[in-house]
Coordinates of C-alpha atoms and ligand atoms in Angstrom, one line a residue:
X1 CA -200.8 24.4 13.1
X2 CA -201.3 25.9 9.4
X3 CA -200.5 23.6 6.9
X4 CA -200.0 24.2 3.0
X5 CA -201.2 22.1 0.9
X6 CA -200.2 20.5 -2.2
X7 CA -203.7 20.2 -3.7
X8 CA -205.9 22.7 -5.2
X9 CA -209.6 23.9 -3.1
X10 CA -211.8 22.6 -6.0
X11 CA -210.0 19.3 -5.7
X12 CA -210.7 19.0 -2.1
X13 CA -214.0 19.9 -2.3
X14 CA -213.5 24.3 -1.4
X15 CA -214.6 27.2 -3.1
X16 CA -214.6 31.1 -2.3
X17 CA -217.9 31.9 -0.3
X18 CA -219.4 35.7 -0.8
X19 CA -218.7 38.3 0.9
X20 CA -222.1 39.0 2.0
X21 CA -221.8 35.2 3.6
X22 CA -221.8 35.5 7.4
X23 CA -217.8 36.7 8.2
X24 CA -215.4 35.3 11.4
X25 CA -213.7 38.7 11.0
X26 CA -212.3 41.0 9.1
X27 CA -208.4 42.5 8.7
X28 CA -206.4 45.7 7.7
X29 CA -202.9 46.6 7.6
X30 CA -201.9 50.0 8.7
X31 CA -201.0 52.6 6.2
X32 CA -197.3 53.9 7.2
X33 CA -195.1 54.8 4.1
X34 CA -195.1 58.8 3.3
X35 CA -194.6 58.1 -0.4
X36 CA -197.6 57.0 -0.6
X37 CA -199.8 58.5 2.3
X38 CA -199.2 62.3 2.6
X39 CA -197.9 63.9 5.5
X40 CA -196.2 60.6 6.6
X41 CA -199.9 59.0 6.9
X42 CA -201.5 60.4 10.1
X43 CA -204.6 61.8 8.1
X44 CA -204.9 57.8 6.0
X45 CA -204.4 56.2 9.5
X46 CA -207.4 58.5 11.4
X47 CA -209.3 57.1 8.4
X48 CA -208.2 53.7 8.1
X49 CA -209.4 53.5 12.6
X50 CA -212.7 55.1 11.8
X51 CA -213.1 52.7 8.8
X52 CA -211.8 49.7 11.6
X53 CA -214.1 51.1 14.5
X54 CA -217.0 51.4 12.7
X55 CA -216.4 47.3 10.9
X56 CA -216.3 46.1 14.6
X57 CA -219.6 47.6 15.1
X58 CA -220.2 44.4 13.3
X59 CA -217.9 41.7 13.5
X60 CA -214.0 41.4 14.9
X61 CA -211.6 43.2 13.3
X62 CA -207.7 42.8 13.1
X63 CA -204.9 45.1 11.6
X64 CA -201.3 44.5 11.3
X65 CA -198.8 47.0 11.9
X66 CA -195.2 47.3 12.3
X67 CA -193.7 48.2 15.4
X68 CA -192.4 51.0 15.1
X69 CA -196.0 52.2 15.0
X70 CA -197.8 49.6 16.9
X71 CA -197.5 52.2 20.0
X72 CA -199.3 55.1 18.2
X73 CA -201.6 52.6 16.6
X74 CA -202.8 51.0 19.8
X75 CA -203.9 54.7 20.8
X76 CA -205.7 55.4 17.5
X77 CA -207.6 52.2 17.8
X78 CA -210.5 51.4 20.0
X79 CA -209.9 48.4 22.5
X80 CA -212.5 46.6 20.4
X81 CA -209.5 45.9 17.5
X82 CA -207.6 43.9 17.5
X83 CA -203.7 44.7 16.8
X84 CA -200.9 42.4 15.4
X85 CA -197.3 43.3 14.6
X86 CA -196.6 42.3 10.9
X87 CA -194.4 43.5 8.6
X88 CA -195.9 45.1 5.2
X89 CA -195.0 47.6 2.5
X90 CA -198.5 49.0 2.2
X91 CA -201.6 48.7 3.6
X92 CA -204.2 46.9 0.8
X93 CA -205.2 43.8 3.2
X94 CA -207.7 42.9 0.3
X95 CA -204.9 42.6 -2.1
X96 CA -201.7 40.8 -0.6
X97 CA -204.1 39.2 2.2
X98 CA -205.5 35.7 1.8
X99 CA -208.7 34.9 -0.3
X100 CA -210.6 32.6 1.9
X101 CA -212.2 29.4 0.7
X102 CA -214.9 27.2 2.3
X103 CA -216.4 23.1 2.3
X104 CA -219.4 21.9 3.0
X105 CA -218.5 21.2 6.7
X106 CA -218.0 24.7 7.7
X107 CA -214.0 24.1 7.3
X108 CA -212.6 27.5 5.9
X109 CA -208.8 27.6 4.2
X110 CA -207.1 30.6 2.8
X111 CA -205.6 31.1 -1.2
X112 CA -202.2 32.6 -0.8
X113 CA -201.7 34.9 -4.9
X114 CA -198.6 35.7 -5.7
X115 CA -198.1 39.3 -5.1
X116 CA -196.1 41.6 -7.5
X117 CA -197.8 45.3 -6.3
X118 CA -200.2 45.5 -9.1
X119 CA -197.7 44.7 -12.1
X120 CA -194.4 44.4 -11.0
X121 CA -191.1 45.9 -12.8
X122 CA -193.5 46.5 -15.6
X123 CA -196.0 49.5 -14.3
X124 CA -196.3 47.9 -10.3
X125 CA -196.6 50.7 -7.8
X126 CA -193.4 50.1 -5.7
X127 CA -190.6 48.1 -4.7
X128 CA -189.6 46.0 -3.1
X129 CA -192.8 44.0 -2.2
X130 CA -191.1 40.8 -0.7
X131 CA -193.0 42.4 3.1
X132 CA -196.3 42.7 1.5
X133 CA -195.9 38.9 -0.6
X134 CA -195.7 37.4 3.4
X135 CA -198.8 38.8 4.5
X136 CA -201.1 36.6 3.4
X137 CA -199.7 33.6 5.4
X138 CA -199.2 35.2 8.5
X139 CA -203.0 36.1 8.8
X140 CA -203.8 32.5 8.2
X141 CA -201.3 31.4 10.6
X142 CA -202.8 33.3 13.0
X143 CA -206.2 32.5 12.0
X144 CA -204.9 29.0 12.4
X145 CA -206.6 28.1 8.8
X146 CA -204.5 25.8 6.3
X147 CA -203.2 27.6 2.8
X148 CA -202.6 27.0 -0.4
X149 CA -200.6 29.0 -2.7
X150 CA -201.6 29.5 -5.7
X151 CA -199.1 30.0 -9.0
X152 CA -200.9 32.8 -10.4
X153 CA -200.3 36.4 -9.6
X154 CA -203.8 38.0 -8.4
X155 CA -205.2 40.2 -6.1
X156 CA -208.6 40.0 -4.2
X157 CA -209.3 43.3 -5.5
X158 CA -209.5 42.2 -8.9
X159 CA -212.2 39.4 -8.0
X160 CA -215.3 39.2 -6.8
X161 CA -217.9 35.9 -6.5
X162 CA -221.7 35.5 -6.0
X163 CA -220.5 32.4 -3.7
X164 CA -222.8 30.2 -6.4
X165 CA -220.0 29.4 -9.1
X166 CA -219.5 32.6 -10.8
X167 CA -216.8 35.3 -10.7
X168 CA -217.0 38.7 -11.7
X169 CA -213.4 40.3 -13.5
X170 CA -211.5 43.3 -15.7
X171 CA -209.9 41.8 -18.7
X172 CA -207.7 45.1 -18.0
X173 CA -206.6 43.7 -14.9
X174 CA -206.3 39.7 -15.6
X175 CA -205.1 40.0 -19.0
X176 CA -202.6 43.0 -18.5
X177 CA -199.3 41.2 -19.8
X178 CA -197.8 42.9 -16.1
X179 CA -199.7 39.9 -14.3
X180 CA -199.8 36.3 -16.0
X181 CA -198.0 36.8 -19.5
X182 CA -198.0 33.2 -19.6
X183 CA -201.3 32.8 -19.3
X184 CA -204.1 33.7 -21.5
X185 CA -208.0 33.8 -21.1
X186 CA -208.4 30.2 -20.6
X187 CA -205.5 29.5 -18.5
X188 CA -206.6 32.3 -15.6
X189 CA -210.0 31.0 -15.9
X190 CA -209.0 27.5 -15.1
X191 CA -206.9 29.0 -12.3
X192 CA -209.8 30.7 -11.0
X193 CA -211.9 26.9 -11.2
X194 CA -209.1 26.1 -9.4
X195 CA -208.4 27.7 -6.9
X196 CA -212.1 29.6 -6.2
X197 CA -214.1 27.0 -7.3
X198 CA -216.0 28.9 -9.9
X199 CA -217.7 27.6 -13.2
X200 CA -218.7 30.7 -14.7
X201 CA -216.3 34.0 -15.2
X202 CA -218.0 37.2 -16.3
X203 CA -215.3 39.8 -18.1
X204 CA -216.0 43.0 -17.7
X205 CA -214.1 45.1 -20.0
X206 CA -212.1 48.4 -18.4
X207 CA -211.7 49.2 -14.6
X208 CA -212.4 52.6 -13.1
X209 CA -210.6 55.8 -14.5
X210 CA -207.5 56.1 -14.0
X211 CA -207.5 53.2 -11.3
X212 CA -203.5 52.6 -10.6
X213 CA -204.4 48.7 -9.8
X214 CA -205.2 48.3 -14.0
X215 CA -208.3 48.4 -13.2
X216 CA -209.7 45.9 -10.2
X217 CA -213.5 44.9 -10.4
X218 CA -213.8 46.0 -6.6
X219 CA -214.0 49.3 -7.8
X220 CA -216.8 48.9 -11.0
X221 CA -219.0 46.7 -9.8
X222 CA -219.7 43.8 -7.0
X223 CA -222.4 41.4 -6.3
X224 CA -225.1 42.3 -3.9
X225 CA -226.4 39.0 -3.8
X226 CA -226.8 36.1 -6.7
X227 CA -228.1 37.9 -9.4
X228 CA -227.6 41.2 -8.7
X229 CA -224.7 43.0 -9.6
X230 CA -224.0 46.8 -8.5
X231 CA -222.2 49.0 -11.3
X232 CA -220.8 52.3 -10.8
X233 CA -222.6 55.1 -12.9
X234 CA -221.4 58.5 -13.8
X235 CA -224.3 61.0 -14.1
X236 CA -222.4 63.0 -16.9
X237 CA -222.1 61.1 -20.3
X238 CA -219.0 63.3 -21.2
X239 CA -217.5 61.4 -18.4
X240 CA -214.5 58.8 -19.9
X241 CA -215.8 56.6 -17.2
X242 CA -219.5 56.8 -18.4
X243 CA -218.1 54.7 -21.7
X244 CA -216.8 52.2 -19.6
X245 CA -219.7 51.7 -17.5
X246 CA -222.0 51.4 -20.4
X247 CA -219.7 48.8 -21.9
X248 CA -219.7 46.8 -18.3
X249 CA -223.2 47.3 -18.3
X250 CA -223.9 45.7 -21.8
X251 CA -221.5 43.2 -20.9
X252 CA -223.8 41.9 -17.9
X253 CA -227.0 42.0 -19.3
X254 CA -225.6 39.4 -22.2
X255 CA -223.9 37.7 -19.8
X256 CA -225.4 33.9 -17.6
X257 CA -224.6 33.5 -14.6
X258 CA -223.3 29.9 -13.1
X259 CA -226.4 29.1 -12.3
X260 CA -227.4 30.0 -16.1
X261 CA -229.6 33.2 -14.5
X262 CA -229.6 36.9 -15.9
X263 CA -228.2 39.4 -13.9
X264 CA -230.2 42.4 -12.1
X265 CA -227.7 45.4 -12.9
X266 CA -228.2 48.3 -10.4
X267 CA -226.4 51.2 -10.8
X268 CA -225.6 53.7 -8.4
X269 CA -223.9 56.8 -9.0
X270 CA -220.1 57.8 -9.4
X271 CA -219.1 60.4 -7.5
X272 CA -218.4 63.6 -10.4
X273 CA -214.7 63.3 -11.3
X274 CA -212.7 64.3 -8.1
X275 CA -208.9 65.5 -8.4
X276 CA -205.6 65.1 -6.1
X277 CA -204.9 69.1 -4.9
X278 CA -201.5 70.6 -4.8
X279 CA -201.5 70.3 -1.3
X280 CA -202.2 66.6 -1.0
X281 CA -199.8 65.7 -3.6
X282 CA -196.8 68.0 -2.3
X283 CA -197.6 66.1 1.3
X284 CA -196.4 62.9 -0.3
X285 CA -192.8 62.1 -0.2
X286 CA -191.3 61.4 -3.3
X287 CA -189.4 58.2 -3.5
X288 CA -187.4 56.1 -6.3
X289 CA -189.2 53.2 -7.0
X290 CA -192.7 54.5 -5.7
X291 CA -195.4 55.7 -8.1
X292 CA -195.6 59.9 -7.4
X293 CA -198.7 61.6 -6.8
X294 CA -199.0 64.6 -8.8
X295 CA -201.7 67.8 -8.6
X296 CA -204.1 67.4 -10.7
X297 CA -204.1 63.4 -11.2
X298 CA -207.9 62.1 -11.3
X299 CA -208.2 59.9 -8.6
X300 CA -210.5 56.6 -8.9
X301 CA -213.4 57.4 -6.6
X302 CA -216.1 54.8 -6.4
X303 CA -219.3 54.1 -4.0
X304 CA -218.6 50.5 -5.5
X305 CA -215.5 50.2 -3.4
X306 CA -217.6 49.1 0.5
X307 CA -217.6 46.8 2.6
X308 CA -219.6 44.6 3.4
X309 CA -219.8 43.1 6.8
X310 CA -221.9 41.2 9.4
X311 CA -225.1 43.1 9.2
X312 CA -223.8 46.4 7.8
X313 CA -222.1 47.7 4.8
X314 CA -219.3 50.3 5.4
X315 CA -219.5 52.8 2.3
X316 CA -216.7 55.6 1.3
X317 CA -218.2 58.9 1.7
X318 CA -216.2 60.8 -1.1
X319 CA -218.1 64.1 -1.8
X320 CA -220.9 66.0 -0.1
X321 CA -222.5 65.9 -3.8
X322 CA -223.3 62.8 -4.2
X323 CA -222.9 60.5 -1.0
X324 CA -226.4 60.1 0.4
X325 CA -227.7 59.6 -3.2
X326 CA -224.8 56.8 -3.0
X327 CA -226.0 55.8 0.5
X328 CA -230.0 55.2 -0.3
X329 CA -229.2 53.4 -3.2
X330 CA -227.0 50.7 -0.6
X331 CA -229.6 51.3 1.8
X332 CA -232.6 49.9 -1.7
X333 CA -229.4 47.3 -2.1
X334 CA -229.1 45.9 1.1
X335 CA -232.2 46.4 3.1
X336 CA -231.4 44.1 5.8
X337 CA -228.1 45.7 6.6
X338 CA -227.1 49.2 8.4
X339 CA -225.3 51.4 5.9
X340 CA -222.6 53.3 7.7
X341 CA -220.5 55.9 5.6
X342 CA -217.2 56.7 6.9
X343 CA -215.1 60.1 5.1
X344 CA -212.5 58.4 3.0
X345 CA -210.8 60.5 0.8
X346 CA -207.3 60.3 2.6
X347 CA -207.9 56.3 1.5
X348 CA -208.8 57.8 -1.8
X349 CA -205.6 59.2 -1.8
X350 CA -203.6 56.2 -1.4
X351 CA -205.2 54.9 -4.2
X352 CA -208.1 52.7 -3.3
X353 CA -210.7 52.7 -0.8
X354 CA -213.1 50.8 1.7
X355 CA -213.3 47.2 0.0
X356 CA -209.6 47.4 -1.0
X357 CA -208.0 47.9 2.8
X358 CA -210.6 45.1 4.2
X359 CA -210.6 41.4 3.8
X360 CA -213.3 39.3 5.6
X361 CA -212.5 35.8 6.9
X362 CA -215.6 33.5 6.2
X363 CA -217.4 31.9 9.0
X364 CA -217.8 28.9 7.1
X365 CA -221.2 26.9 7.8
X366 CA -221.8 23.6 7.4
X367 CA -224.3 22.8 4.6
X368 CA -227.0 20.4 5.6
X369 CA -227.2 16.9 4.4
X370 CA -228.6 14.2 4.8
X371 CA -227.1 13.2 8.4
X372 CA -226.7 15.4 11.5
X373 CA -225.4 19.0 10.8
X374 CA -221.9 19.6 12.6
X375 CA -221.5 23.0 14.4
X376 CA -217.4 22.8 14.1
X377 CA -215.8 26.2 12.4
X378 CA -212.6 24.1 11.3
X379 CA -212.6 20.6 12.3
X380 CA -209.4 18.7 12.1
Ligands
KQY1 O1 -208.2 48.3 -5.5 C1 -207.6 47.7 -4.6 N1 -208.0 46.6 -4.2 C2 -206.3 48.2 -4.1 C3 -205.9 49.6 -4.4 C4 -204.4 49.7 -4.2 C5 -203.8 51.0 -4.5 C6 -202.4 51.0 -4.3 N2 -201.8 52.3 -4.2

């Protein structure tokens, strides 16, 4: 049974483990609505399977969908995913799913945000949300792993850890009034001690071009491992986003880690600024209430925005350009895992990519002590 708790994960002894820690699994949702994914998503959901079939190369993978399309779905999907019914109002597991946290015994528990799709009333990207604000604790009640909810509205998108006390953010993001008014600098970071168990919060200043989240970190930069962080880096300095890279990129070399090290910065190229055609944008219904997509509209392409699983990491391939300069610098990144590029500009589309439809469940390991080590994933 999935309890929720009254206490916080730092107080009982959890904190949010990286995502390049060994993973249980890994979820998406199923992209449906046509306001948002043109020609009533077919092209998103061809993506969003090969992006599925290729993460259970590596580990198990589950996606919700509704039912009306659980039928098509099942064909689209290999038998190797796994397939849920489960209500939702769009398809960004990473940001309405749970962020999991971990103990020293190997016990893993999820955070439940509060959801309000990416700023609410004031700039969010539809309503309602009230589908989307349920997700999170239906994956952990089917994961069987105990929740807490946590009063601050956040999105795993706009969070990454190096699973050793620090946390990498956008003060664009956190500090946009449409999220925590209530809250400044110091209250979100004691949120994030809270409820992530980190010591040490790096701010990064602005998010990607033109990203409609306010701009999450998953899309500028991510750790690779303690100590090194990954930035996205436009080629052309005329480039709005090369500004904003630079500024990340002075912003990590002054900053400590939790640990109190410097950071490696790599960089690896943005993709040269890519458009929305008048084709894609007149395939997208438009709806009251639902941000429109318009000809024209940069979209917020980024190699940042993989996943990283179980011995692989799953990269967006975006443009013919610039993806296997993209792909060798994952492959220098991650030498121990297989890089595997999957073409995701109908995710591009939507809005996000790779990292943002994913979210891993952590295996959770027991950290030797002193005394014998215990082998149980979640111990009651
Ligand atoms: O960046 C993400 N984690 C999510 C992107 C959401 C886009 C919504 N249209």
């Amino acid at each position: 049974m999935t309890r929720t708790l009254a206490s916080t994960p730092v107080k009982d002894g959890f904190a949010m483990p990286a995502e390049f820690a060994p993973h249980a699994g890994c979820w998406l949702l199923w992209p449906e609505r046509p306001d948002n994914w043109r020609e009533a998503a077919r092209p998103a959901q061809l993506a969003f399977a090969q992006v599925a079939a290729t993460i259970a190369r590596f580990e198990p993978v589950t996606i919700g969908v509704s039912t009306a399309h659980y039928a098509a779905a099942r064909l689209a999907l290999p038998d190797s995913v796994r397939l849920v019914e489960m209500a939702h109002d769009d398809a960004w597991m990473r940001d309405v799913g749970p962020t999991c946290v971990a103990d020293r015994r190997g016990t893993v528990r999820g955070v439940d945000w509060r959801f309000n799709a990416w700023g609410g009333l004031n700039g969010g990207l539809y309503f309602p949300w009230d589908q989307d604000e349920q997700v999170a604790g239906k994956v952990l009640e089917i994961e069987r792993l105990d929740r807490y909810r946590a009063p601050l509205v956040m999105e795993g998108g706009a969070l990454h850890v190096d699973g050793e006390g620090t946390a990498l953010v956008t003060e664009e993001c956190l500090l946009n009034p449409n999220r925590n008014p209530q809250l400044g600098r110091a209250g979100i970071e004691a949120r994030l001690r809270d409820y992530l168990g980190v010591r040490q919060v790096i701010w990064l200043g602005k998010g990607v071009v033109n990203d409609e989240t306010g701009g999450h970190i998953d899309n500028l930069a991510c750790f690779a491992r303690p100590g090194v962080v990954c930035l996205t880096w436009p080629d052309d300095r005329r480039d709005p986003q090369h500004a904003i890279s630079l500024d990340a990129w002075e912003r990590l070399h002054a900053a400590r880690d939790a640990r109190g090290r410097r950071l490696k910065v790599v960089r690896l190229p943005s993709p040269a600024p890519l458009t929305m055609s008048a084709r894609e944008a007149a395939g997208v219904l438009r709806h009251q209430g639902t941000r429109p997509r318009l000809a024209g509209e940069r979209l917020a392409a980024s190699y940042v925005n993989f996943y990283i699983a179980n011995g692989g990491i799953v990269m967006p391939l975006l443009d013919e350009r610039t993806d296997r300069r993209a792909a060798a610098g994952l492959k220098r990144l991650f030498p121990r895992r297989r890089v595997v590029g999957v073409p995701a500009r109908e995710i591009l589309l939507g809005g996000g990519n790779i990292h943002c439809i994913t979210q891993q469940i952590p295996q959770g390991h027991p950290v030797r002590s002193t005394g014998r080590q215990s082998r149980a994933r979640n111990p009651k």
